[in-house]
Amino acid sequence: MIENYDIQIKNLNYGILKDINLYVPYRSKVGIVGKTGAGKTTLLNLLMKIYLPPRGTIFLGNKDILEIPDPEYKVLVGGVLQENFFFSTTIRENLQIPFFDFLDGLDEQKILKALDFSSFDINEFPRKLEEIVGEKGVKLSGGQKERLALARSILKEPKILVLDDSFANVDINTEREIQKNLIESDMTVILASHRVIFMRDYDMIICIEDGKITEIDTPENLLSKDSVFRRFYEAIADWIG
Ligand SMILES: Nc1ncnc2c1ncn2[C@@H]1O[C@H](COP(=O)(O)OP(=O)(O)O)[C@@H](O)[C@H]1O
Ligand SMILES: [Mg+2]
């Protein structure tokens, strides 16, 4: 049994990552910033068990994540990657894929709620949920794919949602709506992104440089002093205007 959904990372060394220590209470909203190649994806892939961490380094509710069976873990911890896979079938069936193992189908209301959470406008498609997305989803724009991948993750009702630069092709105003939903949700959200402006209302910001955590604090505190987070923040605030 998992006692709670807090995440704890203890002395994690893996690839570029060096001596990572971290405590993320359940329901926290955590932003990860850092230059390309810093190690953000490595850390998120370990959290999603796409890479297996060394024993005794990553815990969910006091349990080593290696001890939690994969089918259970993949429901507890959802993720949206930079590239997401779609089958050449309907929107509905693409949303149902994670459920093939343990559910016959999904309740229509639940699907529409997840699409709404993800700002995915099903009315843009004449055949709605029965629209065929084409080979690997070619009929969807980059932003639509990202939002559909988010809806697919949300449908599993994960306790923890890991987002790796997941909204790079979503326009700023749409991302603002999605971020509002994420912040108000009951999930722990761990997001790596360059659009750090949306991390302003997060609980914790982690800055990774060359595989090491160099800053960890609230956004307010990091913005009130000379920090890497503030430099990222000011750059994007200037760009958005
Ligand atoms: N599967 C892998 N095997 C070995 N090295 C990798 C792998 N994936 C990424 N790296 C290396 O690890 C470093 C960190 O990459 P990554 O975690 O993708 O950073 P970020 O997401 O911050 O851009 C980079 O130097 C990258 O080349
Ligand atoms: Mg990355």
Short mmCIF file of N, CA, C and O in Angstrom, two decimals, residues 16 23 25 36 49 52 54 56 63 91 95 109-110 114 136 144 147-149 151 159 211 216 220 236:
data_model
loop_
_atom_site.label_atom_id
_atom_site.label_comp_id
_atom_site.label_asym_id
_atom_site.label_seq_id
_atom_site.Cartn_x
_atom_site.Cartn_y
_atom_site.Cartn_z
N ILE A 16 23.42 12.68 -16.56
CA ILE A 16 23.96 14.00 -16.23
C ILE A 16 23.58 14.44 -14.81
O ILE A 16 24.20 15.34 -14.23
N TYR A 23 11.94 17.03 -2.28
CA TYR A 23 10.71 16.57 -1.64
C TYR A 23 9.54 17.35 -2.25
O TYR A 23 9.54 18.57 -2.24
N PRO A 25 5.56 17.58 -1.94
CA PRO A 25 4.30 17.15 -1.31
C PRO A 25 3.20 17.00 -2.36
O PRO A 25 3.19 17.72 -3.36
N THR A 36 18.61 23.98 -22.37
CA THR A 36 18.59 22.72 -23.10
C THR A 36 19.84 21.92 -22.73
O THR A 36 20.93 22.48 -22.69
N LYS A 49 9.26 6.64 -14.82
CA LYS A 49 9.77 5.26 -14.97
C LYS A 49 9.96 4.88 -16.44
O LYS A 49 9.84 3.70 -16.80
N LEU A 52 14.72 3.64 -15.59
CA LEU A 52 14.63 3.11 -14.23
C LEU A 52 15.71 3.74 -13.35
O LEU A 52 16.89 3.66 -13.66
N PRO A 54 18.20 4.27 -10.01
CA PRO A 54 18.87 3.32 -9.11
C PRO A 54 17.97 3.04 -7.90
O PRO A 54 17.19 3.90 -7.50
N GLY A 56 16.42 2.76 -4.32
CA GLY A 56 16.55 3.61 -3.13
C GLY A 56 16.75 5.09 -3.42
O GLY A 56 17.28 5.81 -2.57
N LYS A 63 7.38 4.60 -0.70
CA LYS A 63 7.68 3.34 -1.37
C LYS A 63 8.62 3.60 -2.55
O LYS A 63 8.36 4.51 -3.34
N ILE A 91 -10.60 10.02 -32.72
CA ILE A 91 -10.21 10.75 -31.50
C ILE A 91 -10.62 9.93 -30.28
O ILE A 91 -9.85 9.74 -29.36
N LEU A 95 -8.19 8.32 -27.29
CA LEU A 95 -8.32 8.65 -25.87
C LEU A 95 -8.49 7.40 -25.03
O LEU A 95 -8.13 7.38 -23.85
N GLN A 109 -19.29 11.80 -20.82
CA GLN A 109 -19.15 13.01 -20.01
C GLN A 109 -17.72 13.22 -19.55
O GLN A 109 -17.19 14.31 -19.56
N LYS A 110 -17.11 12.09 -19.16
CA LYS A 110 -15.73 12.12 -18.67
C LYS A 110 -14.79 12.57 -19.79
O LYS A 110 -13.87 13.35 -19.57
N ALA A 114 -12.49 15.98 -19.87
CA ALA A 114 -11.02 15.95 -20.05
C ALA A 114 -10.60 16.82 -21.23
O ALA A 114 -9.57 17.51 -21.18
N LYS A 136 -0.69 8.42 -37.70
CA LYS A 136 0.05 9.06 -36.60
C LYS A 136 -0.48 10.45 -36.22
O LYS A 136 0.25 11.30 -35.72
N GLN A 144 -2.93 20.82 -31.25
CA GLN A 144 -4.04 19.88 -31.00
C GLN A 144 -3.52 18.55 -30.46
O GLN A 144 -4.11 17.95 -29.57
N ARG A 147 -2.67 18.98 -26.82
CA ARG A 147 -3.85 19.07 -25.96
C ARG A 147 -4.58 17.73 -25.87
O ARG A 147 -5.09 17.38 -24.82
N LEU A 148 -4.56 16.97 -26.97
CA LEU A 148 -5.19 15.65 -26.94
C LEU A 148 -4.39 14.70 -26.04
O LEU A 148 -4.96 13.90 -25.30
N ALA A 149 -3.07 14.83 -26.09
CA ALA A 149 -2.22 14.01 -25.22
C ALA A 149 -2.48 14.34 -23.75
O ALA A 149 -2.49 13.46 -22.89
N ALA A 151 -5.37 15.46 -22.55
CA ALA A 151 -6.68 14.88 -22.23
C ALA A 151 -6.55 13.38 -21.96
O ALA A 151 -7.13 12.83 -21.02
N LYS A 159 -2.55 10.89 -9.94
CA LYS A 159 -2.27 11.72 -8.76
C LYS A 159 -1.16 12.71 -9.09
O LYS A 159 -1.09 13.78 -8.52
N GLY A 211 22.98 19.36 -14.74
CA GLY A 211 22.64 18.18 -13.95
C GLY A 211 22.51 18.39 -12.45
O GLY A 211 22.25 17.45 -11.71
N ILE A 216 16.15 26.41 -5.69
CA ILE A 216 14.88 25.77 -5.36
C ILE A 216 14.18 26.65 -4.35
O ILE A 216 14.69 26.87 -3.26
N GLU A 220 7.99 33.75 -6.02
CA GLU A 220 8.12 35.11 -5.44
C GLU A 220 9.54 35.36 -4.97
O GLU A 220 10.14 36.39 -5.27
N ILE A 236 11.03 36.08 -21.14
CA ILE A 236 9.76 35.70 -21.76
C ILE A 236 8.70 36.78 -21.56
O ILE A 236 7.88 37.03 -22.45
#
